[in-house]
Amino acid sequence: MRYDIAIIGTGPAGLEAAITAKVRNKNILLLGSNNLSSKIESAHTIQNYLSLPEVSGEQMQEQFRKHMEAMDIKITEDRANTVYAMGDYFAIQSHEGMYEADSVILACGMSVAKPFPGELENLGRGVSYCATCDAALYKGKRAIVIGYSKEEEKEADFLAEVADEVIYLPMYQEETSLSDKVKVMKDATPVRIGKIDNQMVLALNNGCIEANGIFILRESVAPSQLVPGLEIQDNHVVVDRALKTNLPGLFACGDITGAPYQYIKAAGEGNVAALSAVSYLADKKKK
């Protein structure tokens, strides 16, 4: 199935883009979390969101959720790993599989995590961002998983069903709940990634470990890594006033486009991005 518009992200920008696209009768795919936005949920008080004075983040989340339910907009709980521009459509590789869409709106917020030295150089050459996608390649092999939240533990468990050995490095404080097949290293901090004789080497603060592959599972992927060929400046996606990127049919909105990092700004950009995507689809149909 090919969607008219795929929207990546369930913060204010992504939700508003979904609402606007739905009003314009577009067949949409909304990728994100049913919990919407952890950033909003943890906000104490928001004072500048029109019609919601002195609202807490939790209350705002609930209002957003009610609006989505009233519009019958469903969230596909999945995480996009890579978006490929295929000419007249986009292919989205995710943890759960592949999706296709005629246009895409990036509303996935800011990724503050810096890549490890050697990470990008070895991406696709022993470094991966999706254990469920590449698990089959590690049958009978050794793999390292660097997880940034408890959500990533299920991927490590899945990988352990295939790989001969899985070493898990949790980058969070909560206790892990992994299967007995997974070896947990709690006091190790990744420093650098290298490759020697087709073996991946992860340098730690207290030594080194080797494996056939390294999986880095973060909550969000930097835009430069998410979309090959996307124009980036200062770690933000470059857009024009219509929120078009340098790739035809690809739009971006919200924090990913830069300051100010405000919920009201993100929602407004979500509306503009969706209208621009609708216009793009109309022009494409004429041609």
PDB file of C-alpha atoms in Angstrom:
ATOM      1  CA  MET A   1       0.000   0.000   0.000  1.00  0.00           C
ATOM      2  CA  ARG A   2       1.278   3.458  -0.892  1.00  0.00           C
ATOM      3  CA  TYR A   3       0.151   6.374   1.269  1.00  0.00           C
ATOM      4  CA  ASP A   4      -0.389   9.928   0.079  1.00  0.00           C
ATOM      5  CA  ILE A   5       1.556  11.402   3.009  1.00  0.00           C
ATOM      6  CA  ALA A   6       3.734   9.703   5.602  1.00  0.00           C
ATOM      7  CA  ILE A   7       4.277  11.750   8.753  1.00  0.00           C
ATOM      8  CA  ILE A   8       7.144  10.806  11.054  1.00  0.00           C
ATOM      9  CA  GLY A   9       6.680  12.021  14.615  1.00  0.00           C
ATOM     10  CA  THR A  10       3.827  12.400  17.102  1.00  0.00           C
ATOM     11  CA  GLY A  11       4.664  15.698  18.780  1.00  0.00           C
ATOM     12  CA  PRO A  12       2.655  18.895  18.079  1.00  0.00           C
ATOM     13  CA  ALA A  13       4.146  19.262  14.577  1.00  0.00           C
ATOM     14  CA  GLY A  14       3.366  15.711  13.484  1.00  0.00           C
ATOM     15  CA  LEU A  15      -0.104  15.651  15.024  1.00  0.00           C
ATOM     16  CA  GLU A  16      -1.099  18.966  13.441  1.00  0.00           C
ATOM     17  CA  ALA A  17       0.260  17.787  10.077  1.00  0.00           C
ATOM     18  CA  ALA A  18      -1.864  14.632  10.414  1.00  0.00           C
ATOM     19  CA  ILE A  19      -4.995  16.625  11.294  1.00  0.00           C
ATOM     20  CA  THR A  20      -4.552  19.015   8.365  1.00  0.00           C
ATOM     21  CA  ALA A  21      -3.845  16.174   5.926  1.00  0.00           C
ATOM     22  CA  LYS A  22      -6.906  14.275   7.171  1.00  0.00           C
ATOM     23  CA  VAL A  23      -9.090  17.365   6.705  1.00  0.00           C
ATOM     24  CA  ARG A  24      -7.805  17.461   3.107  1.00  0.00           C
ATOM     25  CA  ASN A  25      -8.909  13.824   2.640  1.00  0.00           C
ATOM     26  CA  LYS A  26      -5.427  12.403   2.263  1.00  0.00           C
ATOM     27  CA  ASN A  27      -4.515   8.814   3.025  1.00  0.00           C
ATOM     28  CA  ILE A  28      -1.935   9.242   5.767  1.00  0.00           C
ATOM     29  CA  LEU A  29       0.573   7.135   7.670  1.00  0.00           C
ATOM     30  CA  LEU A  30       1.441   8.575  11.085  1.00  0.00           C
ATOM     31  CA  LEU A  31       4.531   6.909  12.535  1.00  0.00           C
ATOM     32  CA  GLY A  32       5.359   7.453  16.184  1.00  0.00           C
ATOM     33  CA  SER A  33       4.315   6.582  19.705  1.00  0.00           C
ATOM     34  CA  ASN A  34       0.859   6.134  21.198  1.00  0.00           C
ATOM     35  CA  ASN A  35       2.280   8.042  24.175  1.00  0.00           C
ATOM     36  CA  LEU A  36       2.695  10.969  21.742  1.00  0.00           C
ATOM     37  CA  SER A  37       5.562  13.075  23.137  1.00  0.00           C
ATOM     38  CA  SER A  38       7.603  12.405  26.288  1.00  0.00           C
ATOM     39  CA  LYS A  39       8.940  15.972  26.036  1.00  0.00           C
ATOM     40  CA  ILE A  40       5.449  17.461  26.365  1.00  0.00           C
ATOM     41  CA  GLU A  41       4.335  14.985  29.003  1.00  0.00           C
ATOM     42  CA  SER A  42       7.177  16.065  31.300  1.00  0.00           C
ATOM     43  CA  ALA A  43       6.522  19.814  30.849  1.00  0.00           C
ATOM     44  CA  HIS A  44       5.377  21.512  34.055  1.00  0.00           C
ATOM     45  CA  THR A  45       3.391  24.468  32.667  1.00  0.00           C
ATOM     46  CA  ILE A  46       2.884  25.807  29.129  1.00  0.00           C
ATOM     47  CA  GLN A  47       1.702  29.409  28.981  1.00  0.00           C
ATOM     48  CA  ASN A  48       1.747  30.433  25.320  1.00  0.00           C
ATOM     49  CA  TYR A  49      -0.383  27.797  23.570  1.00  0.00           C
ATOM     50  CA  LEU A  50      -3.495  29.467  22.167  1.00  0.00           C
ATOM     51  CA  SER A  51      -6.740  28.454  23.948  1.00  0.00           C
ATOM     52  CA  LEU A  52      -4.872  26.408  26.584  1.00  0.00           C
ATOM     53  CA  PRO A  53      -3.646  28.912  29.213  1.00  0.00           C
ATOM     54  CA  GLU A  54      -1.572  27.619  32.133  1.00  0.00           C
ATOM     55  CA  VAL A  55      -1.847  24.067  30.867  1.00  0.00           C
ATOM     56  CA  SER A  56       0.407  21.275  32.113  1.00  0.00           C
ATOM     57  CA  GLY A  57       2.163  19.007  29.665  1.00  0.00           C
ATOM     58  CA  GLU A  58       0.062  16.076  30.824  1.00  0.00           C
ATOM     59  CA  GLN A  59      -3.162  18.027  30.247  1.00  0.00           C
ATOM     60  CA  MET A  60      -1.986  19.122  26.801  1.00  0.00           C
ATOM     61  CA  GLN A  61      -1.211  15.524  25.890  1.00  0.00           C
ATOM     62  CA  GLU A  62      -4.727  14.529  26.855  1.00  0.00           C
ATOM     63  CA  GLN A  63      -6.244  17.285  24.693  1.00  0.00           C
ATOM     64  CA  PHE A  64      -4.100  16.197  21.758  1.00  0.00           C
ATOM     65  CA  ARG A  65      -5.190  12.589  22.270  1.00  0.00           C
ATOM     66  CA  LYS A  66      -8.867  13.536  22.327  1.00  0.00           C
ATOM     67  CA  HIS A  67      -8.479  15.540  19.118  1.00  0.00           C
ATOM     68  CA  MET A  68      -6.829  12.590  17.362  1.00  0.00           C
ATOM     69  CA  GLU A  69      -9.600  10.255  18.501  1.00  0.00           C
ATOM     70  CA  ALA A  70     -12.288  12.701  17.334  1.00  0.00           C
ATOM     71  CA  MET A  71     -10.625  12.818  13.903  1.00  0.00           C
ATOM     72  CA  ASP A  72     -10.219   9.020  13.847  1.00  0.00           C
ATOM     73  CA  ILE A  73      -6.502   9.345  13.218  1.00  0.00           C
ATOM     74  CA  LYS A  74      -4.557   6.219  14.067  1.00  0.00           C
ATOM     75  CA  ILE A  75      -0.912   6.095  15.067  1.00  0.00           C
ATOM     76  CA  THR A  76       1.269   3.336  13.689  1.00  0.00           C
ATOM     77  CA  GLU A  77       3.578   2.610  16.617  1.00  0.00           C
ATOM     78  CA  ASP A  78       6.829   2.124  14.774  1.00  0.00           C
ATOM     79  CA  ARG A  79      10.151   3.912  14.394  1.00  0.00           C
ATOM     80  CA  ALA A  80      11.577   5.053  11.064  1.00  0.00           C
ATOM     81  CA  ASN A  81      15.237   4.205  10.513  1.00  0.00           C
ATOM     82  CA  THR A  82      15.825   5.494   6.992  1.00  0.00           C
ATOM     83  CA  VAL A  83      13.805   7.394   4.396  1.00  0.00           C
ATOM     84  CA  TYR A  84      14.847   6.795   0.787  1.00  0.00           C
ATOM     85  CA  ALA A  85      13.866   9.126  -2.059  1.00  0.00           C
ATOM     86  CA  MET A  86      12.975   6.727  -4.883  1.00  0.00           C
ATOM     87  CA  GLY A  87      12.139   9.271  -7.581  1.00  0.00           C
ATOM     88  CA  ASP A  88       8.366   9.617  -7.616  1.00  0.00           C
ATOM     89  CA  TYR A  89       7.819   8.148  -4.142  1.00  0.00           C
ATOM     90  CA  PHE A  90       9.571   7.482  -0.820  1.00  0.00           C
ATOM     91  CA  ALA A  91      10.463   4.180   0.826  1.00  0.00           C
ATOM     92  CA  ILE A  92      10.564   4.226   4.624  1.00  0.00           C
ATOM     93  CA  GLN A  93      12.535   1.515   6.367  1.00  0.00           C
ATOM     94  CA  SER A  94      11.336   0.981   9.921  1.00  0.00           C
ATOM     95  CA  HIS A  95      11.769  -1.452  12.782  1.00  0.00           C
ATOM     96  CA  GLU A  96       8.664  -3.341  11.639  1.00  0.00           C
ATOM     97  CA  GLY A  97       9.208  -3.325   7.875  1.00  0.00           C
ATOM     98  CA  MET A  98       8.895  -1.019   4.864  1.00  0.00           C
ATOM     99  CA  TYR A  99       6.319   1.630   3.954  1.00  0.00           C
ATOM    100  CA  GLU A 100       5.777   3.640   0.780  1.00  0.00           C
ATOM    101  CA  ALA A 101       4.406   7.159   0.423  1.00  0.00           C
ATOM    102  CA  ASP A 102       4.143   9.776  -2.320  1.00  0.00           C
ATOM    103  CA  SER A 103       5.317  12.453   0.124  1.00  0.00           C
ATOM    104  CA  VAL A 104       6.875  12.583   3.574  1.00  0.00           C
ATOM    105  CA  ILE A 105       6.770  15.077   6.434  1.00  0.00           C
ATOM    106  CA  LEU A 106       9.585  14.900   8.984  1.00  0.00           C
ATOM    107  CA  ALA A 107       8.308  15.965  12.403  1.00  0.00           C
ATOM    108  CA  CYS A 108      10.547  13.835  14.575  1.00  0.00           C
ATOM    109  CA  GLY A 109      12.084  16.561  16.727  1.00  0.00           C
ATOM    110  CA  MET A 110      15.709  17.170  17.552  1.00  0.00           C
ATOM    111  CA  SER A 111      18.255  14.436  18.073  1.00  0.00           C
ATOM    112  CA  VAL A 112      20.746  15.723  20.633  1.00  0.00           C
ATOM    113  CA  ALA A 113      22.875  12.592  20.728  1.00  0.00           C
ATOM    114  CA  LYS A 114      26.220  12.943  18.998  1.00  0.00           C
ATOM    115  CA  PRO A 115      27.465   9.963  16.999  1.00  0.00           C
ATOM    116  CA  PHE A 116      30.430   8.075  18.394  1.00  0.00           C
ATOM    117  CA  PRO A 117      33.754   8.529  16.598  1.00  0.00           C
ATOM    118  CA  GLY A 118      33.750   5.888  13.871  1.00  0.00           C
ATOM    119  CA  GLU A 119      29.965   5.390  13.966  1.00  0.00           C
ATOM    120  CA  LEU A 120      29.013   7.072  10.706  1.00  0.00           C
ATOM    121  CA  GLU A 121      32.052   5.718   8.866  1.00  0.00           C
ATOM    122  CA  ASN A 122      30.935   2.173   9.671  1.00  0.00           C
ATOM    123  CA  LEU A 123      27.183   2.632   9.245  1.00  0.00           C
ATOM    124  CA  GLY A 124      26.008  -0.257   7.068  1.00  0.00           C
ATOM    125  CA  ARG A 125      29.450  -1.843   7.424  1.00  0.00           C
ATOM    126  CA  GLY A 126      28.989  -3.371  10.850  1.00  0.00           C
ATOM    127  CA  VAL A 127      27.028  -0.597  12.557  1.00  0.00           C
ATOM    128  CA  SER A 128      23.219  -0.672  12.444  1.00  0.00           C
ATOM    129  CA  TYR A 129      20.329   1.214  14.033  1.00  0.00           C
ATOM    130  CA  CYS A 130      17.787  -1.621  13.888  1.00  0.00           C
ATOM    131  CA  ALA A 131      18.304  -5.014  15.511  1.00  0.00           C
ATOM    132  CA  THR A 132      14.999  -6.454  14.305  1.00  0.00           C
ATOM    133  CA  CYS A 133      15.836  -5.433  10.728  1.00  0.00           C
ATOM    134  CA  ASP A 134      19.288  -7.021  10.599  1.00  0.00           C
ATOM    135  CA  ALA A 135      19.037  -9.846  13.138  1.00  0.00           C
ATOM    136  CA  ALA A 136      19.069 -12.544  10.436  1.00  0.00           C
ATOM    137  CA  LEU A 137      22.564 -11.451   9.403  1.00  0.00           C
ATOM    138  CA  TYR A 138      23.934 -12.395  12.834  1.00  0.00           C
ATOM    139  CA  LYS A 139      22.904 -16.027  13.062  1.00  0.00           C
ATOM    140  CA  GLY A 140      25.611 -17.807  15.031  1.00  0.00           C
ATOM    141  CA  LYS A 141      27.568 -14.565  15.457  1.00  0.00           C
ATOM    142  CA  ARG A 142      28.383 -12.109  18.228  1.00  0.00           C
ATOM    143  CA  ALA A 143      26.678  -8.729  18.486  1.00  0.00           C
ATOM    144  CA  ILE A 144      26.860  -5.686  20.740  1.00  0.00           C
ATOM    145  CA  VAL A 145      23.742  -3.613  21.497  1.00  0.00           C
ATOM    146  CA  ILE A 146      23.968  -0.081  22.913  1.00  0.00           C
ATOM    147  CA  GLY A 147      20.497   0.794  24.211  1.00  0.00           C
ATOM    148  CA  TYR A 148      19.370   4.261  25.259  1.00  0.00           C
ATOM    149  CA  SER A 149      16.034   3.315  26.877  1.00  0.00           C
ATOM    150  CA  LYS A 150      14.239   0.272  28.270  1.00  0.00           C
ATOM    151  CA  GLU A 151      12.205   0.166  25.046  1.00  0.00           C
ATOM    152  CA  GLU A 152      15.312  -1.148  23.297  1.00  0.00           C
ATOM    153  CA  GLU A 153      15.526  -4.250  25.479  1.00  0.00           C
ATOM    154  CA  LYS A 154      12.974  -6.150  23.405  1.00  0.00           C
ATOM    155  CA  GLU A 155      15.197  -5.716  20.341  1.00  0.00           C
ATOM    156  CA  ALA A 156      18.172  -7.130  22.229  1.00  0.00           C
ATOM    157  CA  ASP A 157      16.067 -10.113  23.322  1.00  0.00           C
ATOM    158  CA  PHE A 158      14.920 -10.674  19.736  1.00  0.00           C
ATOM    159  CA  LEU A 159      18.504 -10.513  18.493  1.00  0.00           C
ATOM    160  CA  ALA A 160      19.572 -13.030  21.151  1.00  0.00           C
ATOM    161  CA  GLU A 161      17.183 -15.586  19.666  1.00  0.00           C
ATOM    162  CA  VAL A 162      19.281 -15.546  16.492  1.00  0.00           C
ATOM    163  CA  ALA A 163      22.813 -14.506  17.417  1.00  0.00           C
ATOM    164  CA  ASP A 164      25.242 -16.776  19.239  1.00  0.00           C
ATOM    165  CA  GLU A 165      26.054 -14.058  21.795  1.00  0.00           C
ATOM    166  CA  VAL A 166      24.584 -10.619  22.555  1.00  0.00           C
ATOM    167  CA  ILE A 167      26.275  -8.072  24.813  1.00  0.00           C
ATOM    168  CA  TYR A 168      24.007  -5.256  26.016  1.00  0.00           C
ATOM    169  CA  LEU A 169      25.218  -1.863  27.235  1.00  0.00           C
ATOM    170  CA  PRO A 170      22.390   0.129  28.882  1.00  0.00           C
ATOM    171  CA  MET A 171      22.776   3.920  28.622  1.00  0.00           C
ATOM    172  CA  TYR A 172      20.081   4.537  31.267  1.00  0.00           C
ATOM    173  CA  GLN A 173      19.690   4.161  35.027  1.00  0.00           C
ATOM    174  CA  GLU A 174      16.698   1.810  35.271  1.00  0.00           C
ATOM    175  CA  GLU A 175      17.226  -1.862  36.001  1.00  0.00           C
ATOM    176  CA  THR A 176      17.333  -4.057  32.909  1.00  0.00           C
ATOM    177  CA  SER A 177      14.865  -6.887  32.299  1.00  0.00           C
ATOM    178  CA  LEU A 178      16.541  -8.974  29.628  1.00  0.00           C
ATOM    179  CA  SER A 179      16.540 -12.673  28.862  1.00  0.00           C
ATOM    180  CA  ASP A 180      19.286 -14.911  30.240  1.00  0.00           C
ATOM    181  CA  LYS A 181      20.728 -15.106  26.718  1.00  0.00           C
ATOM    182  CA  VAL A 182      21.840 -11.470  26.890  1.00  0.00           C
ATOM    183  CA  LYS A 183      25.015 -10.463  28.729  1.00  0.00           C
ATOM    184  CA  VAL A 184      24.605  -7.032  30.374  1.00  0.00           C
ATOM    185  CA  MET A 185      27.575  -4.685  30.917  1.00  0.00           C
ATOM    186  CA  LYS A 186      26.335  -1.921  33.247  1.00  0.00           C
ATOM    187  CA  ASP A 187      29.535  -0.084  34.101  1.00  0.00           C
ATOM    188  CA  ALA A 188      30.916   0.298  30.597  1.00  0.00           C
ATOM    189  CA  THR A 189      30.728   3.528  28.600  1.00  0.00           C
ATOM    190  CA  PRO A 190      31.209   3.421  24.793  1.00  0.00           C
ATOM    191  CA  VAL A 191      33.935   5.756  23.565  1.00  0.00           C
ATOM    192  CA  ARG A 192      34.821   4.883  19.969  1.00  0.00           C
ATOM    193  CA  ILE A 193      33.938   2.418  17.198  1.00  0.00           C
ATOM    194  CA  GLY A 194      36.542   0.834  14.958  1.00  0.00           C
ATOM    195  CA  LYS A 195      37.025  -2.088  12.615  1.00  0.00           C
ATOM    196  CA  ILE A 196      39.953  -4.503  12.422  1.00  0.00           C
ATOM    197  CA  ASP A 197      40.051  -7.441   9.997  1.00  0.00           C
ATOM    198  CA  ASN A 198      36.250  -7.411   9.485  1.00  0.00           C
ATOM    199  CA  GLN A 199      35.671  -7.406  13.239  1.00  0.00           C
ATOM    200  CA  MET A 200      33.955  -4.458  14.881  1.00  0.00           C
ATOM    201  CA  VAL A 201      35.788  -3.078  17.903  1.00  0.00           C
ATOM    202  CA  LEU A 202      34.006  -1.019  20.551  1.00  0.00           C
ATOM    203  CA  ALA A 203      36.393   0.979  22.721  1.00  0.00           C
ATOM    204  CA  LEU A 204      35.070   1.493  26.259  1.00  0.00           C
ATOM    205  CA  ASN A 205      36.112   3.603  29.211  1.00  0.00           C
ATOM    206  CA  ASN A 206      37.502   0.421  30.770  1.00  0.00           C
ATOM    207  CA  GLY A 207      38.728  -1.631  27.817  1.00  0.00           C
ATOM    208  CA  CYS A 208      37.583  -2.949  24.417  1.00  0.00           C
ATOM    209  CA  ILE A 209      35.174  -5.598  23.163  1.00  0.00           C
ATOM    210  CA  GLU A 210      34.927  -7.145  19.713  1.00  0.00           C
ATOM    211  CA  ALA A 211      31.925  -8.429  17.791  1.00  0.00           C
ATOM    212  CA  ASN A 212      30.636  -9.048  14.284  1.00  0.00           C
ATOM    213  CA  GLY A 213      28.290  -6.086  14.554  1.00  0.00           C
ATOM    214  CA  ILE A 214      27.259  -3.166  16.755  1.00  0.00           C
ATOM    215  CA  PHE A 215      23.645  -2.003  17.111  1.00  0.00           C
ATOM    216  CA  ILE A 216      23.075   1.549  18.390  1.00  0.00           C
ATOM    217  CA  LEU A 217      19.452   1.914  19.473  1.00  0.00           C
ATOM    218  CA  ARG A 218      18.557   5.539  20.206  1.00  0.00           C
ATOM    219  CA  GLU A 219      15.093   7.026  20.618  1.00  0.00           C
ATOM    220  CA  SER A 220      15.634   9.222  17.559  1.00  0.00           C
ATOM    221  CA  VAL A 221      17.951   9.279  14.560  1.00  0.00           C
ATOM    222  CA  ALA A 222      19.761  12.443  13.492  1.00  0.00           C
ATOM    223  CA  PRO A 223      18.168  13.900  10.310  1.00  0.00           C
ATOM    224  CA  SER A 224      21.439  13.558   8.387  1.00  0.00           C
ATOM    225  CA  GLN A 225      21.362   9.816   9.061  1.00  0.00           C
ATOM    226  CA  LEU A 226      17.599   9.449   8.582  1.00  0.00           C
ATOM    227  CA  VAL A 227      17.413  10.745   5.004  1.00  0.00           C
ATOM    228  CA  PRO A 228      20.347  10.304   2.604  1.00  0.00           C
ATOM    229  CA  GLY A 229      20.969  13.456   0.568  1.00  0.00           C
ATOM    230  CA  LEU A 230      19.002  15.743   2.895  1.00  0.00           C
ATOM    231  CA  GLU A 231      20.455  19.240   3.254  1.00  0.00           C
ATOM    232  CA  ILE A 232      21.432  19.936   6.861  1.00  0.00           C
ATOM    233  CA  GLN A 233      22.811  23.052   8.504  1.00  0.00           C
ATOM    234  CA  ASP A 234      23.861  23.167  12.174  1.00  0.00           C
ATOM    235  CA  ASN A 235      22.130  19.810  12.746  1.00  0.00           C
ATOM    236  CA  HIS A 236      18.793  21.182  11.494  1.00  0.00           C
ATOM    237  CA  VAL A 237      16.933  20.433   8.266  1.00  0.00           C
ATOM    238  CA  VAL A 238      17.123  23.300   5.773  1.00  0.00           C
ATOM    239  CA  VAL A 239      13.625  24.359   4.621  1.00  0.00           C
ATOM    240  CA  ASP A 240      12.003  27.297   2.844  1.00  0.00           C
ATOM    241  CA  ARG A 241       8.900  29.172   4.025  1.00  0.00           C
ATOM    242  CA  ALA A 242       6.703  26.400   2.632  1.00  0.00           C
ATOM    243  CA  LEU A 243       8.779  23.940   4.718  1.00  0.00           C
ATOM    244  CA  LYS A 244      10.082  22.213   1.595  1.00  0.00           C
ATOM    245  CA  THR A 245      13.449  20.500   1.865  1.00  0.00           C
ATOM    246  CA  ASN A 246      15.960  20.114  -0.970  1.00  0.00           C
ATOM    247  CA  LEU A 247      14.292  16.778  -1.873  1.00  0.00           C
ATOM    248  CA  PRO A 248      11.026  17.161  -3.841  1.00  0.00           C
ATOM    249  CA  GLY A 249       8.084  15.750  -1.905  1.00  0.00           C
ATOM    250  CA  LEU A 250       9.918  15.835   1.424  1.00  0.00           C
ATOM    251  CA  PHE A 251       8.897  18.428   4.035  1.00  0.00           C
ATOM    252  CA  ALA A 252      10.022  19.120   7.596  1.00  0.00           C
ATOM    253  CA  CYS A 253       8.458  20.918  10.549  1.00  0.00           C
ATOM    254  CA  GLY A 254       8.846  21.539  14.261  1.00  0.00           C
ATOM    255  CA  ASP A 255      12.058  21.436  16.287  1.00  0.00           C
ATOM    256  CA  ILE A 256      13.867  19.626  13.484  1.00  0.00           C
ATOM    257  CA  THR A 257      13.870  22.876  11.461  1.00  0.00           C
ATOM    258  CA  GLY A 258      15.455  24.949  14.238  1.00  0.00           C
ATOM    259  CA  ALA A 259      14.634  27.518  16.897  1.00  0.00           C
ATOM    260  CA  PRO A 260      12.423  28.659  18.479  1.00  0.00           C
ATOM    261  CA  TYR A 261      11.693  25.328  20.133  1.00  0.00           C
ATOM    262  CA  GLN A 262       8.097  26.137  21.030  1.00  0.00           C
ATOM    263  CA  TYR A 263       5.037  23.872  20.885  1.00  0.00           C
ATOM    264  CA  ILE A 264       2.910  26.555  19.230  1.00  0.00           C
ATOM    265  CA  LYS A 265       5.547  27.108  16.537  1.00  0.00           C
ATOM    266  CA  ALA A 266       5.798  23.364  15.929  1.00  0.00           C
ATOM    267  CA  ALA A 267       2.024  23.002  15.510  1.00  0.00           C
ATOM    268  CA  GLY A 268       1.892  25.944  13.091  1.00  0.00           C
ATOM    269  CA  GLU A 269       4.671  24.467  10.995  1.00  0.00           C
ATOM    270  CA  GLY A 270       2.877  21.114  10.978  1.00  0.00           C
ATOM    271  CA  ASN A 271      -0.129  22.822   9.405  1.00  0.00           C
ATOM    272  CA  VAL A 272       2.030  24.541   6.765  1.00  0.00           C
ATOM    273  CA  ALA A 273       3.974  21.384   5.951  1.00  0.00           C
ATOM    274  CA  ALA A 274       0.767  19.404   5.424  1.00  0.00           C
ATOM    275  CA  LEU A 275      -0.706  22.088   3.153  1.00  0.00           C
ATOM    276  CA  SER A 276       2.542  22.131   1.164  1.00  0.00           C
ATOM    277  CA  ALA A 277       2.436  18.340   0.834  1.00  0.00           C
ATOM    278  CA  VAL A 278      -1.174  18.495  -0.370  1.00  0.00           C
ATOM    279  CA  SER A 279      -0.180  21.121  -2.954  1.00  0.00           C
ATOM    280  CA  TYR A 280       2.776  18.971  -4.050  1.00  0.00           C
ATOM    281  CA  LEU A 281       0.483  15.966  -4.569  1.00  0.00           C
ATOM    282  CA  ALA A 282      -1.994  18.066  -6.580  1.00  0.00           C
ATOM    283  CA  ASP A 283       0.789  19.320  -8.872  1.00  0.00           C
ATOM    284  CA  LYS A 284       2.152  15.807  -9.226  1.00  0.00           C
ATOM    285  CA  LYS A 285      -1.274  14.511 -10.240  1.00  0.00           C
ATOM    286  CA  LYS A 286      -1.602  17.182 -12.935  1.00  0.00           C
ATOM    287  CA  LYS A 287       1.718  16.162 -14.458  1.00  0.00           C
TER     288      LYS A 287
END
